[in-house]
């Protein structure tokens, strides 16, 4: 993924004669779409979420030497809508955390010679997605955004079940950007196809489902119990242990620490978790036992990484014994590092990891103090997932988007009151309450 | 000849059509601003009517204990890392 994203935008390549017409037509169409979405924040957010969750990562749009992922392209299209001013919105502490991480990454890249793609991906996938979540949530409304994210989670979970049941992988042979199309393969664990929907990898799909689980819990969807069951089944069928645990922890935290759910919903989730656990756990444990060979390899590899990285990490530069070979990071012979904290630490130094960890810990603390929103719960539960996976495909955009939503929801008004027309207040009539705007 | 994913493009076509339908029914920013004003008004009323009282958060106490026991059970033998 990283290898294809460079800092240099080669305009000669972009505007070569054979490409000029499609580029101009594409730009004109994009301007029209951006103009249409400018005054329709909910449509903008729906488009962005669809590009994130329903379009394969490898259908990236080439722009010179850059490959713009679907979520990045959508971010550019909805950027004017997100940038519209919001009354009373100002810089928050969450914004400062991301700004500090971006500055530290830039220093690591341009002063200490870490690879430029670290900064490019942080800006194009991380910061853009954060900004979209941060601002479009305020424009579209907190409740509507919560429901929209929940619906996209349930859709992906249902898709995961259909993939597993029908062995139907619609994107399996779909060709896209030449250097990214290898993501169209389907992984197998223990003889079973792992569901991955449009995410290109089962772990990325599982991570997205874990991220959206708290939203499903509080979204007041029509079929609450069925939605939770579909979410759990969907994440189990990715056969990814980190996201499965992350999803369960997200569910537990949401049920225990969020205010916006009823006692009946808490009881429903408890019942679903108990019955589901009794039905699924024996089979799941049998399966994990049967595939222990594959899992031991993964676990040993992570243990080996941990023993080395303590001595090799630097504060603000690429780690010792790490190098780029054919644009691919190699660390002590390891071609991939399935731990986002370690990977980022190896690439740009421990300081960036520490800054981003502050944001995650803040979300965890807000959750445990009972002040959290679904987005805070999602981020808190992601800490476990991020220890077992790097931010592959569009999962990075998803995590930063939810971080933006978390900051926005923390500033948005909380859930509205019950029907205020029946309230008794001094003055007697509802007409004595603060003046109600006309909605017609 | 490499296999071609017709189903993939069909699926994306359906997604595009649904998006166009949703966009055509999407409220404008002005309508949303009016809606936000109403929400703000409701929140004001809620705060006024509840008198600022909050029940004791017993679920956080139980939840914290459950979570702590979960984490402790997972981490004490230090086996969770290898299992993950």
XYZ file of C-alpha atoms in Angstrom, chain B:
84
model
C -7.189 -14.652 -20.225
C -7.600 -13.237 -16.757
C -11.071 -13.552 -15.215
C -13.095 -10.333 -15.191
C -15.280 -9.322 -12.272
C -18.566 -8.350 -13.930
C -20.302 -8.805 -10.585
C -17.995 -6.262 -8.981
C -18.824 -3.546 -11.507
C -22.524 -4.427 -11.361
C -22.419 -4.078 -7.596
C -20.709 -0.698 -7.840
C -23.326 0.392 -10.381
C -26.094 -0.463 -7.939
C -24.262 1.423 -5.182
C -23.978 4.441 -7.484
C -27.682 4.320 -8.330
C -28.642 4.117 -4.653
C -26.349 7.059 -3.887
C -27.971 9.175 -6.586
C -31.399 8.315 -5.175
C -30.307 9.233 -1.639
C -28.690 12.462 -2.826
C -31.856 13.490 -4.660
C -33.855 13.167 -1.413
C -31.215 14.705 0.820
C -32.221 17.868 2.721
C -30.371 21.085 2.045
C -28.026 22.761 4.508
C -30.658 25.408 5.304
C -33.222 22.762 6.261
C -30.634 21.055 8.456
C -29.790 24.317 10.179
C -33.462 24.788 11.063
C -33.578 21.182 12.282
C -30.498 21.799 14.433
C -32.190 24.809 15.989
C -35.149 22.623 16.942
C -32.793 20.007 18.424
C -31.026 22.703 20.415
C -34.369 23.919 21.689
C -35.326 20.386 22.766
C -32.010 19.950 24.571
C -32.631 23.236 26.407
C -36.054 22.044 27.490
C -34.616 18.720 28.610
C -31.957 20.406 30.722
C -34.550 22.723 32.219
C -37.051 19.951 32.991
C -34.516 17.537 34.528
C -33.281 20.195 36.958
C -29.681 19.071 36.467
C -30.180 15.890 38.525
C -28.359 12.754 37.478
C -28.958 9.321 38.983
C -26.041 7.579 40.626
C -24.105 5.885 37.819
C -24.212 2.396 39.304
C -23.731 0.831 35.881
C -20.301 2.434 35.686
C -19.274 0.870 38.984
C -20.404 -2.588 37.885
C -19.029 -2.013 34.404
C -15.661 -0.881 35.722
C -15.414 -3.949 37.937
C -16.387 -6.252 35.064
C -13.930 -4.617 32.715
C -11.141 -4.736 35.271
C -11.766 -8.438 35.890
C -11.874 -9.071 32.147
C -8.551 -7.309 31.604
C -7.009 -8.992 34.643
C -8.147 -12.442 33.535
C -6.735 -11.838 30.092
C -3.430 -10.325 31.132
C -2.466 -12.148 34.353
C -1.030 -15.227 32.680
C 0.302 -12.948 29.921
C -1.184 -15.336 27.434
C -3.430 -12.861 25.639
C -0.590 -11.471 23.517
C 0.390 -14.857 22.158
C -3.195 -15.840 21.575
C -3.949 -12.668 19.609
